[in-house]
Coordinates of C-alpha atoms and ligand atoms in Angstrom, one line a residue:
M12 CA 95.1 81.6 147.8
A13 CA 97.1 80.3 144.8
T14 CA 99.5 77.5 144.5
E15 CA 102.8 78.1 146.1
K16 CA 106.0 76.5 145.0
F17 CA 108.7 75.4 147.4
E18 CA 112.1 73.8 147.0
F19 CA 113.0 70.8 149.1
K20 CA 115.9 71.4 151.5
A21 CA 119.2 70.1 149.9
E22 CA 119.4 67.1 152.3
V23 CA 115.8 66.0 151.4
K24 CA 116.7 66.1 147.7
E25 CA 119.8 63.9 148.4
L26 CA 117.7 61.5 150.4
L27 CA 115.0 61.3 147.8
N28 CA 117.5 60.5 145.1
L29 CA 118.9 57.7 147.2
V30 CA 115.4 56.3 147.9
I31 CA 114.2 56.5 144.4
N32 CA 117.4 55.4 142.6
S33 CA 118.6 52.7 144.9
L34 CA 117.0 49.3 144.2
Y35 CA 115.7 48.9 147.6
S36 CA 115.1 45.2 147.9
N37 CA 111.8 45.5 149.6
R38 CA 109.4 48.1 148.2
D39 CA 106.5 46.7 150.2
I40 CA 107.6 48.6 153.3
F41 CA 106.3 51.9 152.0
L42 CA 102.9 50.9 153.2
R43 CA 104.2 50.0 156.6
E44 CA 105.7 53.5 156.9
L45 CA 102.5 55.3 155.8
I46 CA 100.3 53.2 158.1
S47 CA 102.8 53.8 160.9
N48 CA 102.5 57.6 160.4
A49 CA 98.7 57.3 160.3
S50 CA 98.7 55.4 163.5
D51 CA 101.1 57.9 165.2
A52 CA 98.7 60.7 164.0
I53 CA 95.7 58.9 165.6
D54 CA 97.7 58.3 168.8
K55 CA 98.2 62.0 169.0
A56 CA 94.6 62.9 168.3
R57 CA 93.4 60.3 170.8
Y58 CA 95.7 61.5 173.5
L59 CA 94.8 65.2 173.0
S60 CA 91.1 64.4 173.0
L61 CA 91.4 62.2 176.1
T62 CA 93.0 65.0 178.0
N63 CA 90.4 67.5 176.7
Q64 CA 93.0 69.5 174.8
I65 CA 91.0 69.1 171.5
K66 CA 87.4 68.2 170.6
L67 CA 86.9 65.6 167.9
N68 CA 83.7 65.0 165.9
S69 CA 84.2 61.3 166.2
N70 CA 86.3 58.8 168.1
N71 CA 85.8 56.2 165.5
F72 CA 89.5 56.1 164.6
K73 CA 90.6 54.2 161.6
I74 CA 93.1 54.0 158.7
K75 CA 91.6 53.5 155.3
I76 CA 93.3 52.1 152.2
T77 CA 91.7 52.8 148.9
P78 CA 93.1 51.4 145.6
N79 CA 91.7 53.1 142.5
K80 CA 92.3 50.9 139.5
E81 CA 91.2 53.5 136.9
K82 CA 93.3 56.3 138.2
K83 CA 96.1 54.1 139.3
T84 CA 96.2 55.7 142.7
L85 CA 96.5 54.2 146.2
T86 CA 95.2 56.4 149.0
I87 CA 95.9 56.0 152.7
S88 CA 93.6 58.0 154.9
D89 CA 93.5 58.5 158.6
N90 CA 91.3 60.6 160.9
G91 CA 94.2 61.5 163.2
I92 CA 95.7 64.8 164.2
G93 CA 96.2 66.2 160.7
M94 CA 98.6 68.9 159.6
S95 CA 98.4 72.6 159.2
K96 CA 100.2 74.4 156.3
D97 CA 103.2 75.0 158.6
D98 CA 103.2 71.4 159.8
V99 CA 103.2 70.2 156.2
I100 CA 106.2 72.4 155.3
N101 CA 108.1 71.4 158.4
N102 CA 107.3 67.7 158.4
L103 CA 107.3 66.9 154.7
G104 CA 109.7 69.5 153.3
T105 CA 112.6 68.9 155.8
I106 CA 114.0 66.1 157.7
A107 CA 114.4 66.5 161.4
K108 CA 118.0 66.6 162.5
S109 CA 119.2 66.3 158.9
G110 CA 121.6 69.2 159.5
T111 CA 123.7 67.0 161.7
K112 CA 127.1 65.7 161.0
E113 CA 125.8 62.1 161.5
F114 CA 123.2 62.6 158.7
M115 CA 125.8 63.8 156.2
E116 CA 128.1 60.9 157.1
M117 CA 125.2 58.5 156.6
I118 CA 124.4 60.0 153.2
K119 CA 128.1 59.6 152.2
K120 CA 128.2 56.0 153.5
V121 CA 125.0 55.0 151.7
K122 CA 126.5 56.4 148.5
E123 CA 129.7 54.4 149.0
T124 CA 128.2 51.2 150.2
G125 CA 124.8 51.3 148.6
D126 CA 123.4 50.1 151.9
I127 CA 120.1 52.0 152.0
N128 CA 119.3 50.5 155.4
L129 CA 121.6 53.0 156.9
V130 CA 118.9 55.6 156.1
G131 CA 116.5 53.9 158.3
Q132 CA 117.5 55.5 161.6
F133 CA 116.8 58.9 160.3
G134 CA 113.2 58.2 159.5
V135 CA 113.1 58.0 155.7
G136 CA 109.5 57.0 156.5
F137 CA 107.2 59.1 154.4
Y138 CA 109.7 59.5 151.5
S139 CA 109.8 55.7 151.1
A140 CA 106.5 56.1 149.2
F141 CA 108.5 57.6 146.3
M142 CA 109.8 54.1 145.7
V143 CA 106.3 53.2 144.3
A144 CA 104.9 56.6 143.4
D145 CA 106.0 59.2 140.9
K146 CA 103.7 61.8 142.4
I147 CA 102.3 62.1 145.8
D148 CA 99.4 64.4 147.0
V149 CA 98.8 64.9 150.7
I150 CA 95.5 66.5 151.7
S151 CA 95.4 67.3 155.4
K152 CA 93.3 69.1 157.9
K153 CA 94.5 69.7 161.4
A154 CA 92.2 69.0 164.3
G155 CA 90.7 72.2 165.6
E156 CA 91.3 74.2 162.3
D157 CA 88.8 75.1 159.6
T158 CA 91.0 75.0 156.5
A159 CA 92.7 72.1 154.8
V160 CA 95.9 72.1 152.8
K161 CA 97.2 70.1 149.8
W162 CA 100.8 69.3 149.3
S163 CA 102.1 67.7 146.1
S164 CA 105.4 66.6 144.8
K165 CA 106.9 64.6 142.0
A166 CA 110.1 64.2 143.9
D167 CA 111.8 66.5 141.4
G168 CA 113.3 68.8 144.0
N169 CA 110.1 70.8 144.4
Y170 CA 106.8 70.6 146.1
E171 CA 103.6 72.7 145.8
I172 CA 101.1 73.8 148.4
E173 CA 97.6 75.0 147.9
P174 CA 94.4 75.3 149.8
A175 CA 92.1 72.3 149.7
E176 CA 88.7 71.0 150.8
K177 CA 88.3 68.3 153.4
G178 CA 85.5 67.4 155.8
D179 CA 86.9 65.8 158.9
S180 CA 90.3 66.4 160.4
G181 CA 93.0 63.9 159.3
T182 CA 95.2 63.1 156.4
D183 CA 94.8 61.5 152.9
I184 CA 98.0 60.4 151.2
I185 CA 97.4 59.8 147.5
L186 CA 100.0 57.9 145.7
H187 CA 100.1 58.1 141.9
L188 CA 101.7 54.7 141.4
K189 CA 104.6 54.2 139.0
D190 CA 104.0 52.0 136.0
D191 CA 105.9 49.2 137.5
A192 CA 104.1 49.4 140.9
H193 CA 100.5 48.7 139.8
E194 CA 100.6 45.5 141.9
Y195 CA 99.8 47.6 144.9
L196 CA 96.3 48.2 143.5
D197 CA 95.6 44.5 144.0
E198 CA 93.5 43.7 147.1
W199 CA 95.3 40.5 147.8
K200 CA 98.6 42.2 147.7
I201 CA 97.4 44.9 150.1
R202 CA 95.9 42.4 152.5
E203 CA 99.2 40.4 152.5
I204 CA 101.4 43.5 153.2
V205 CA 99.1 44.8 156.0
K206 CA 99.0 41.4 157.7
K207 CA 102.7 41.0 157.4
Y208 CA 103.9 44.4 158.6
S209 CA 101.0 46.1 160.4
D210 CA 98.9 43.5 162.0
Y211 CA 99.5 44.8 165.5
I212 CA 98.5 48.4 164.7
E213 CA 95.9 49.3 167.3
Y214 CA 93.4 50.9 165.0
P215 CA 91.4 49.2 162.3
I216 CA 93.0 49.3 158.9
V217 CA 90.1 49.0 156.5
M218 CA 89.5 48.6 152.8
E219 CA 86.3 48.6 150.9
V220 CA 85.7 45.3 149.1
E221 CA 82.9 44.0 147.0
K222 CA 81.2 40.9 148.5
D223 CA 78.1 39.4 146.8
K224 CA 77.7 42.6 144.7
K225 CA 77.6 44.6 147.9
V226 CA 80.4 46.9 149.0
E227 CA 81.5 46.4 152.6
E228 CA 84.4 47.5 154.8
E229 CA 86.8 44.8 155.6
T230 CA 89.3 45.1 158.5
L231 CA 92.7 43.8 157.5
N232 CA 94.5 43.7 160.8
S233 CA 93.9 41.8 164.0
M234 CA 94.7 44.9 166.1
K235 CA 95.9 42.7 168.9
A236 CA 98.6 44.5 170.9
I237 CA 101.6 42.2 170.3
W238 CA 102.9 42.6 173.8
M239 CA 99.6 41.3 175.3
K240 CA 99.6 38.2 173.2
D241 CA 101.0 34.9 174.4
K242 CA 104.7 34.5 173.6
S243 CA 104.0 31.2 171.9
D244 CA 101.6 32.9 169.5
I245 CA 104.1 35.4 168.3
K246 CA 106.3 34.7 165.3
E247 CA 109.9 36.0 165.3
D248 CA 109.1 38.2 162.3
E249 CA 106.2 39.8 164.2
Y250 CA 108.6 40.8 167.0
K251 CA 110.9 42.3 164.4
E252 CA 108.3 44.2 162.5
F253 CA 106.9 45.6 165.7
Y254 CA 110.3 46.8 166.7
K255 CA 110.7 48.6 163.4
H256 CA 107.3 50.2 163.9
I257 CA 108.1 51.6 167.4
S258 CA 111.7 52.4 166.9
H259 CA 111.6 53.9 163.4
D260 CA 114.7 51.8 162.8
F261 CA 115.0 49.8 159.6
N262 CA 117.4 47.3 161.1
D263 CA 116.4 44.2 162.9
P264 CA 116.8 44.4 166.7
L265 CA 119.7 42.6 168.3
D266 CA 117.5 41.0 170.9
Y267 CA 114.4 41.4 172.9
I268 CA 112.7 40.5 176.2
H269 CA 109.0 40.0 176.6
F270 CA 107.7 39.4 180.0
K271 CA 104.8 39.8 182.4
A272 CA 105.3 40.8 186.0
E273 CA 102.8 39.3 188.3
G274 CA 102.1 39.7 192.0
T275 CA 101.9 43.0 193.8
L276 CA 103.2 44.8 190.8
E277 CA 101.6 43.9 187.5
F278 CA 102.7 45.0 184.1
T279 CA 103.7 43.7 180.7
A280 CA 106.8 44.7 178.9
L281 CA 108.2 44.1 175.5
L282 CA 111.7 45.6 175.3
Y283 CA 114.2 45.6 172.5
I284 CA 118.0 46.0 172.3
P285 CA 118.7 47.6 168.9
S286 CA 121.6 46.4 166.8
K287 CA 122.8 49.9 165.8
R288 CA 123.4 52.9 167.9
P289 CA 121.0 55.7 167.0
F290 CA 122.9 58.8 165.8
D291 CA 121.4 61.0 168.4
I292 CA 121.9 58.9 171.5
Y293 CA 124.3 61.4 173.0
Y294 CA 122.1 64.4 172.2
K295 CA 120.0 66.2 174.8
E296 CA 117.0 65.9 172.5
Y297 CA 117.2 62.1 172.4
K298 CA 113.8 60.7 173.3
M299 CA 114.4 57.8 175.6
G300 CA 112.2 55.3 177.3
P301 CA 109.6 52.7 176.2
S302 CA 106.1 53.9 175.4
L303 CA 103.7 53.6 178.2
Y304 CA 100.2 52.1 177.9
V305 CA 97.5 52.1 180.5
K306 CA 94.5 50.0 179.8
K307 CA 95.3 49.7 176.1
V308 CA 95.7 53.4 175.7
Q309 CA 99.1 54.9 174.8
I310 CA 99.8 57.5 177.5
M311 CA 103.2 58.5 176.4
D312 CA 105.3 57.5 173.5
A313 CA 108.7 57.8 175.2
C314 CA 108.5 57.5 179.0
E315 CA 111.9 58.3 180.3
D316 CA 111.0 57.5 183.9
L317 CA 110.7 53.9 183.0
I318 CA 114.4 53.2 182.5
P319 CA 117.6 54.5 183.8
T320 CA 119.6 56.8 181.5
Y321 CA 122.4 54.3 181.0
L322 CA 119.9 51.9 179.4
R323 CA 118.4 54.6 177.1
F324 CA 119.2 52.5 174.0
V325 CA 116.3 50.2 175.0
K326 CA 113.1 50.6 173.0
G327 CA 109.7 49.0 173.6
V328 CA 106.4 49.1 175.3
V329 CA 105.3 48.8 178.9
E330 CA 101.7 48.4 179.8
S331 CA 100.5 48.8 183.3
N332 CA 96.9 48.9 184.6
D333 CA 97.9 50.1 188.0
L334 CA 98.4 53.7 186.8
P335 CA 95.6 56.1 186.2
L336 CA 94.7 56.9 182.6
N337 CA 95.1 60.7 183.0
V338 CA 98.6 60.5 184.4
S339 CA 100.8 63.4 183.5
R340 CA 104.6 63.6 183.0
E341 CA 105.1 65.3 186.3
M342 CA 103.1 62.7 188.2
L343 CA 105.2 59.9 186.7
Q344 CA 108.4 61.4 187.9
N345 CA 108.1 60.4 191.5
N346 CA 105.5 57.7 191.2
R347 CA 106.1 54.7 193.4
I348 CA 104.7 52.2 190.8
V349 CA 106.8 53.7 188.0
T350 CA 109.9 53.4 190.2
Q351 CA 109.1 49.8 190.9
I352 CA 108.6 49.1 187.2
R353 CA 111.9 50.8 186.4
N354 CA 113.7 48.7 189.0
N355 CA 112.2 45.6 187.7
I356 CA 112.9 46.4 184.0
T357 CA 116.5 47.4 184.9
K358 CA 117.1 44.0 186.5
K359 CA 115.6 42.2 183.5
I360 CA 117.7 44.1 181.0
L361 CA 121.0 43.7 182.9
G362 CA 120.1 40.0 183.3
K363 CA 119.5 39.7 179.6
L364 CA 122.8 41.3 178.7
E365 CA 124.6 39.0 181.1
D366 CA 122.9 36.1 179.3
I367 CA 124.0 37.3 175.9
K368 CA 127.5 37.8 177.2
K369 CA 127.7 34.3 178.6
N370 CA 126.0 32.5 175.8
D371 CA 126.9 34.4 172.6
F372 CA 130.0 36.5 173.1
E373 CA 130.3 37.5 169.5
K374 CA 126.8 39.0 169.7
Y375 CA 127.7 40.6 173.0
E376 CA 130.8 42.3 171.4
K377 CA 128.5 43.7 168.7
F378 CA 126.3 45.1 171.4
Y379 CA 129.1 46.5 173.4
K380 CA 130.7 48.2 170.5
E381 CA 127.4 50.1 169.9
F382 CA 126.3 50.7 173.5
G383 CA 129.1 49.8 175.9
N384 CA 129.8 53.5 176.4
V385 CA 126.3 54.2 177.4
L386 CA 125.9 51.2 179.6
K387 CA 129.1 52.1 181.5
E388 CA 127.6 55.4 182.6
G389 CA 125.6 53.3 185.0
I390 CA 128.7 52.6 187.1
H391 CA 128.8 56.3 187.8
Y392 CA 125.1 56.9 188.2
D393 CA 123.7 53.7 189.7
F394 CA 125.7 53.1 192.9
E395 CA 123.7 50.0 193.9
R396 CA 124.2 48.2 190.7
K397 CA 127.7 49.4 189.9
E398 CA 129.3 46.0 190.3
E399 CA 126.6 44.3 188.3
I400 CA 127.2 46.7 185.5
A401 CA 131.0 46.4 185.8
K402 CA 130.6 42.7 185.3
L403 CA 129.2 43.6 181.9
M404 CA 132.3 45.6 180.9
I405 CA 134.7 44.0 178.4
F406 CA 138.1 45.3 177.4
N407 CA 141.5 44.5 176.0
S408 CA 144.5 44.2 178.3
L409 CA 148.3 43.9 178.3
Q410 CA 148.0 40.1 178.0
N411 CA 144.9 40.1 175.9
E412 CA 145.7 42.6 173.1
D413 CA 143.6 40.7 170.5
K414 CA 140.6 39.6 172.5
K415 CA 138.2 41.1 175.0
I416 CA 138.1 39.9 178.6
D417 CA 136.1 41.0 181.6
F418 CA 136.9 41.6 185.2
D419 CA 136.1 38.1 186.3
T420 CA 138.6 36.7 183.8
Y421 CA 141.2 39.2 184.9
I422 CA 140.8 38.1 188.5
E423 CA 141.0 34.4 187.6
N424 CA 144.4 35.1 186.0
M425 CA 145.8 37.1 188.8
A426 CA 148.8 35.8 190.6
E427 CA 148.2 34.7 194.2
N428 CA 150.0 37.7 195.7
Q429 CA 148.3 40.3 193.5
N430 CA 145.6 42.1 195.4
E431 CA 144.7 44.9 193.0
I432 CA 143.2 45.2 189.6
Y433 CA 145.4 47.3 187.4
Y434 CA 144.3 49.5 184.6
I435 CA 145.7 52.2 182.4
T436 CA 143.8 54.9 180.5
G437 CA 144.8 56.6 177.3
D438 CA 143.5 57.9 174.0
S439 CA 144.1 54.8 171.9
L440 CA 145.4 51.2 172.2
E441 CA 148.4 52.2 170.1
E442 CA 149.4 54.9 172.5
I443 CA 148.7 52.9 175.6
K444 CA 150.9 50.0 174.4
Q445 CA 153.9 52.3 174.2
S446 CA 153.5 53.7 177.7
P447 CA 156.6 53.5 179.9
H448 CA 154.2 52.9 182.8
L449 CA 153.7 49.4 181.5
E450 CA 157.4 48.4 181.6
Y451 CA 157.3 47.0 185.2
F452 CA 154.1 45.0 184.4
K453 CA 155.5 43.6 181.2
D454 CA 158.6 42.5 183.1
K455 CA 156.7 40.9 185.9
G456 CA 154.0 39.3 183.7
I457 CA 151.2 41.2 185.5
D458 CA 148.1 42.0 183.4
V459 CA 146.9 45.5 183.0
I460 CA 143.5 46.5 181.7
F461 CA 143.5 48.9 178.7
M462 CA 140.9 51.7 178.9
T463 CA 140.6 54.0 175.9
D464 CA 137.2 55.6 176.2
E465 CA 137.0 59.3 177.2
I466 CA 134.7 58.5 180.1
D467 CA 136.8 55.5 181.5
G468 CA 138.6 57.7 183.9
I469 CA 135.4 58.7 185.6
I470 CA 133.9 55.2 185.4
M471 CA 136.9 53.5 187.0
G472 CA 137.1 56.2 189.6
A473 CA 133.4 55.6 190.5
L474 CA 133.8 51.8 190.5
M475 CA 136.7 51.9 193.1
E476 CA 136.6 48.1 193.6
Y477 CA 135.3 45.0 192.0
K478 CA 134.7 41.9 194.0
K479 CA 136.5 43.5 197.0
K480 CA 139.6 44.1 194.8
K481 CA 140.7 47.7 194.5
V482 CA 140.8 48.9 190.9
K483 CA 143.9 50.9 190.5
S484 CA 145.3 53.2 187.7
I485 CA 148.9 52.4 187.1
L486 CA 149.3 56.1 186.1
K487 CA 148.6 57.2 189.7
G488 CA 150.0 56.9 193.1
D489 CA 152.3 54.3 194.5
L490 CA 152.3 50.8 193.3
E491 CA 152.2 47.9 195.7
V492 CA 155.3 46.2 194.4
D493 CA 157.2 43.3 196.0
E494 CA 159.4 43.8 199.0
N495 CA 162.8 43.5 197.1
I496 CA 161.9 46.3 194.7
K497 CA 160.6 48.5 197.5
K498 CA 163.9 48.1 199.3
E499 CA 165.9 48.7 196.2
K500 CA 163.9 51.9 195.6
E501 CA 164.5 53.1 199.1
E502 CA 168.2 52.5 198.8
K503 CA 168.4 54.3 195.5
E504 CA 166.4 57.2 196.8
K505 CA 168.8 57.5 199.7
E506 CA 171.8 57.3 197.4
Y507 CA 170.4 60.0 195.1
K508 CA 168.8 62.0 197.8
D509 CA 170.6 65.3 197.2
L510 CA 170.4 65.1 193.4
L511 CA 166.7 64.3 193.6
E512 CA 166.2 67.3 195.8
R513 CA 168.1 69.5 193.3
I514 CA 165.9 68.2 190.4
K515 CA 162.8 68.8 192.4
D516 CA 163.9 72.3 193.1
D517 CA 164.7 72.9 189.4
L518 CA 161.3 71.8 188.4
K519 CA 159.2 73.1 191.3
D520 CA 157.0 75.1 188.9
Y521 CA 155.8 71.9 187.1
I522 CA 155.9 69.0 189.5
S523 CA 155.0 68.2 193.1
D524 CA 157.7 65.6 193.7
V525 CA 160.6 63.5 192.3
K526 CA 160.8 59.8 193.1
A527 CA 162.7 56.7 192.1
G528 CA 160.6 55.1 189.4
V529 CA 160.0 51.5 190.1
R530 CA 157.6 51.0 187.2
L531 CA 160.4 51.8 184.7
K532 CA 162.7 49.3 183.0
N533 CA 164.0 50.9 179.8
S534 CA 162.6 54.3 179.9
L535 CA 164.3 57.1 181.8
C536 CA 161.3 58.7 183.3
C537 CA 157.5 59.1 183.5
L538 CA 154.9 61.2 185.1
V539 CA 152.4 59.9 187.6
G540 CA 149.3 61.4 189.2
D541 CA 148.5 61.7 192.8
E542 CA 146.4 58.8 194.1
N543 CA 143.3 60.9 194.4
E544 CA 143.9 63.1 191.4
M545 CA 141.7 63.4 188.4
D546 CA 142.6 61.2 185.4
E547 CA 144.5 62.9 182.6
T548 CA 142.0 61.7 179.9
M549 CA 139.3 63.1 182.2
K550 CA 141.0 66.5 182.4
R551 CA 141.3 66.6 178.7
L552 CA 137.7 65.8 178.3
L553 CA 136.7 68.6 180.6
E554 CA 138.9 71.0 178.7
S555 CA 137.4 70.0 175.4
L556 CA 134.0 70.8 176.9
G557 CA 135.3 74.2 177.8
Q558 CA 135.4 73.5 181.5
A559 CA 138.3 74.2 183.8
A560 CA 140.1 71.1 184.9
P561 CA 141.9 71.1 188.2
N562 CA 145.6 71.9 187.5
S563 CA 147.3 69.7 190.1
K564 CA 151.0 69.0 189.7
R565 CA 152.2 65.5 189.0
I566 CA 155.0 63.4 190.3
L567 CA 158.1 62.8 188.2
E568 CA 159.4 59.3 188.5
I569 CA 163.0 58.7 187.3
N570 CA 164.6 55.4 186.5
L571 CA 167.7 55.7 188.6
S572 CA 169.3 52.6 187.1
H573 CA 169.3 54.3 183.7
P574 CA 172.9 55.2 182.4
V575 CA 171.9 58.8 181.9
M576 CA 171.3 59.2 185.6
Q577 CA 174.8 57.9 186.4
K578 CA 176.2 60.7 184.1
V579 CA 174.0 63.3 185.8
K580 CA 175.1 62.0 189.2
S581 CA 178.8 62.3 188.5
L582 CA 178.3 65.8 187.1
Y583 CA 176.5 66.6 190.3
E584 CA 179.2 65.2 192.5
V585 CA 181.8 67.4 190.7
D586 CA 179.8 70.6 191.0
P587 CA 176.4 70.5 192.8
K588 CA 175.7 74.0 191.7
S589 CA 176.3 73.4 187.9
S590 CA 173.8 75.0 185.6
K591 CA 174.1 71.8 183.5
I592 CA 172.0 70.0 186.1
K593 CA 169.1 72.3 185.5
E594 CA 169.3 71.7 181.8
Y595 CA 169.2 68.0 182.4
S596 CA 166.3 68.4 184.8
Q597 CA 164.4 70.3 182.1
L598 CA 165.2 67.7 179.5
I599 CA 164.1 64.8 181.7
Y600 CA 160.8 66.5 182.4
D601 CA 160.3 67.3 178.7
L602 CA 160.9 63.6 177.9
A603 CA 158.3 62.5 180.4
L604 CA 155.8 64.9 178.9
I605 CA 156.5 63.6 175.4
L606 CA 156.2 60.0 176.6
N607 CA 152.8 61.0 177.9
G608 CA 151.7 62.3 174.5
E609 CA 152.1 65.9 175.6
K610 CA 154.3 68.8 174.4
P611 CA 157.6 69.8 176.0
V612 CA 157.4 72.9 178.1
D613 CA 159.1 75.0 175.5
P614 CA 159.3 73.1 172.2
S615 CA 161.8 75.4 170.5
N616 CA 164.2 75.4 173.5
F617 CA 163.8 71.6 173.6
A618 CA 164.6 71.3 169.9
S619 CA 167.8 73.5 170.2
K620 CA 169.0 71.4 173.2
I621 CA 168.6 68.2 171.2
S622 CA 170.4 69.7 168.2
E623 CA 173.2 70.8 170.5
F624 CA 173.6 67.3 171.9
M625 CA 173.5 65.8 168.4
E626 CA 176.3 68.2 167.3
K627 CA 178.5 67.2 170.2
N628 CA 178.1 63.5 169.7
I629 CA 178.5 63.2 166.0
Ligands
ADP711 P1 108.7 59.9 161.3 O1 107.4 59.1 161.3 O2 109.9 59.1 161.7 O3 108.7 61.2 162.1 P2 108.2 60.3 158.5 O4 109.0 60.7 157.4 O5 107.5 59.0 158.4 O6 109.1 60.4 159.8 O7 107.1 61.4 158.7 C1 107.5 62.8 158.9 C2 106.5 63.6 159.7 O8 105.4 63.9 158.9 C3 106.0 62.9 160.9 O9 106.8 63.0 162.0 C4 104.6 63.6 161.1 O10 104.9 64.8 161.8 C5 104.3 64.0 159.7 N1 103.3 63.1 159.1 C6 103.5 62.1 158.2 N2 102.4 61.4 158.0 C7 101.4 62.0 158.7 C8 100.0 61.8 158.9 N3 99.4 60.8 158.3 N4 99.3 62.6 159.8 C9 99.9 63.6 160.4 N5 101.3 63.8 160.3 C10 102.0 63.1 159.5
MG712 MG1 107.1 57.6 160.1

């Protein structure tokens, strides 16, 4: 078989250009990436052999680094799973998920800001080697196959593939170093980088060195699983580097927890809270969960049963010796020990978040901006902990437009006779602030929580109450207002009874009822939902997902103290059957729709009515 030429996918070309041309401040990390890939490849081989899915010649796993000073090459070899021709094309010729909108946006942002770190979350991994090499050869043989394959590229937009010779399965990555990168041939330099970035790698990273005229193999890393070490023996940088290794994220983590559970349930966990939201956290394919180790062996690289979905941003490692080595995914699902570990971990993480919120609010705001939406899902899914999770919510409010508060602060500032926690949902803060529903609360100095995330309607609906106080949408149902206002409302409704009946009849296709609006001060009217009805933002969310939202009619509240209503009333008193009344009814309803950010029933009819009024009044 001859050499075949391939072109990189467009997005790989873009990425390569960024990697090569941007002056990435720390080129050393290329070695960390290649070692990390080698270690992943060995993990896979070890797992498949352990579960008898493949047969290996040797279980003497290692990663070998070979500098060649004459040829100016640096070779990183592993005896892991290896790659077939197809694997090579798929893994080194494309970037997983690169077709996504997020990837394109990232490329654009990197170009604008020059912040190459943004590339990190997409796994620039292998390609980072082009920072130090102008040509790379990859010779690989997949475990269980007879033939090997060679991939080479000069990062010029193309790569070549040809058949190759190789004994054992595994992969050799041969870097032809750039002229300005010959420092990576130096043994001291290699030792230093491995120690710094890859010390915790579980397999020996070896290099042949000459000692007393004899060549011997030196192991460069301590191989000690970082999570099993004593906390006091771990440097901050080690924690960070280990995070980058397991998460494939180039950014430092926001925080971490490292603990050992002792007693009836024994396990060790090292868990990280990332500082940036992974682009795919809302995708089905997102791999969640810490990796699971049993007796030092990695059983699964992302064990989703170890954490609840609403904490899926957490990365890390859990090691338990109470589980059997040959545990399968299915077995884990309903395993009692796994459930206990999950509960324990959940408690720890929520506790940690509470800690950050209490002691470093600025940091917490950063966290919340990235992951608040994910965390909130827990209020819906984790009934037992919903109040604990709600405690972690932060938001703006009518009286706190510029700073975030939480439920506890809201409650502290409630007036003595206020029994409910009020909130309003909407698409944006700007829109919410304009809402006529807030008029009453502004007037009375009662605070209202602002909720602008799509899922907030569901979340608050699921929460129902916080610290025994009902959480109540001011867009729905009756408000518990003070006695005087109640009386006033009843009187007005009596006074306007017939007219209200007439308006209700005019609008019976659109609304379920017409009431005197006690929430209104300056505005003429507004629409409110039924107490138990689905939130408007929620309905819109369902519709955007192509699902049918229940189409229940709302209640029209009219401000009967408004001058317009006096006009309508006198009109009604003169001629209760007047067709003018119907026109007014329609206009009032259209106004309520517009105030709600919706369209009038019939926009062209609405427009012609308004022009008519304008004509008359000018
Ligand atoms: P990531 O490690 O985040 O998946 P990389 O760019 O580092 O991204 O690697 C791309 C892919 O190439 C890996 O997912 C893996 O499938 C394959 N690969 C890279 N190096 C090796 C190796 N030494 N052995 C086997 N497969 C490898
Ligand atoms: Mg990698």
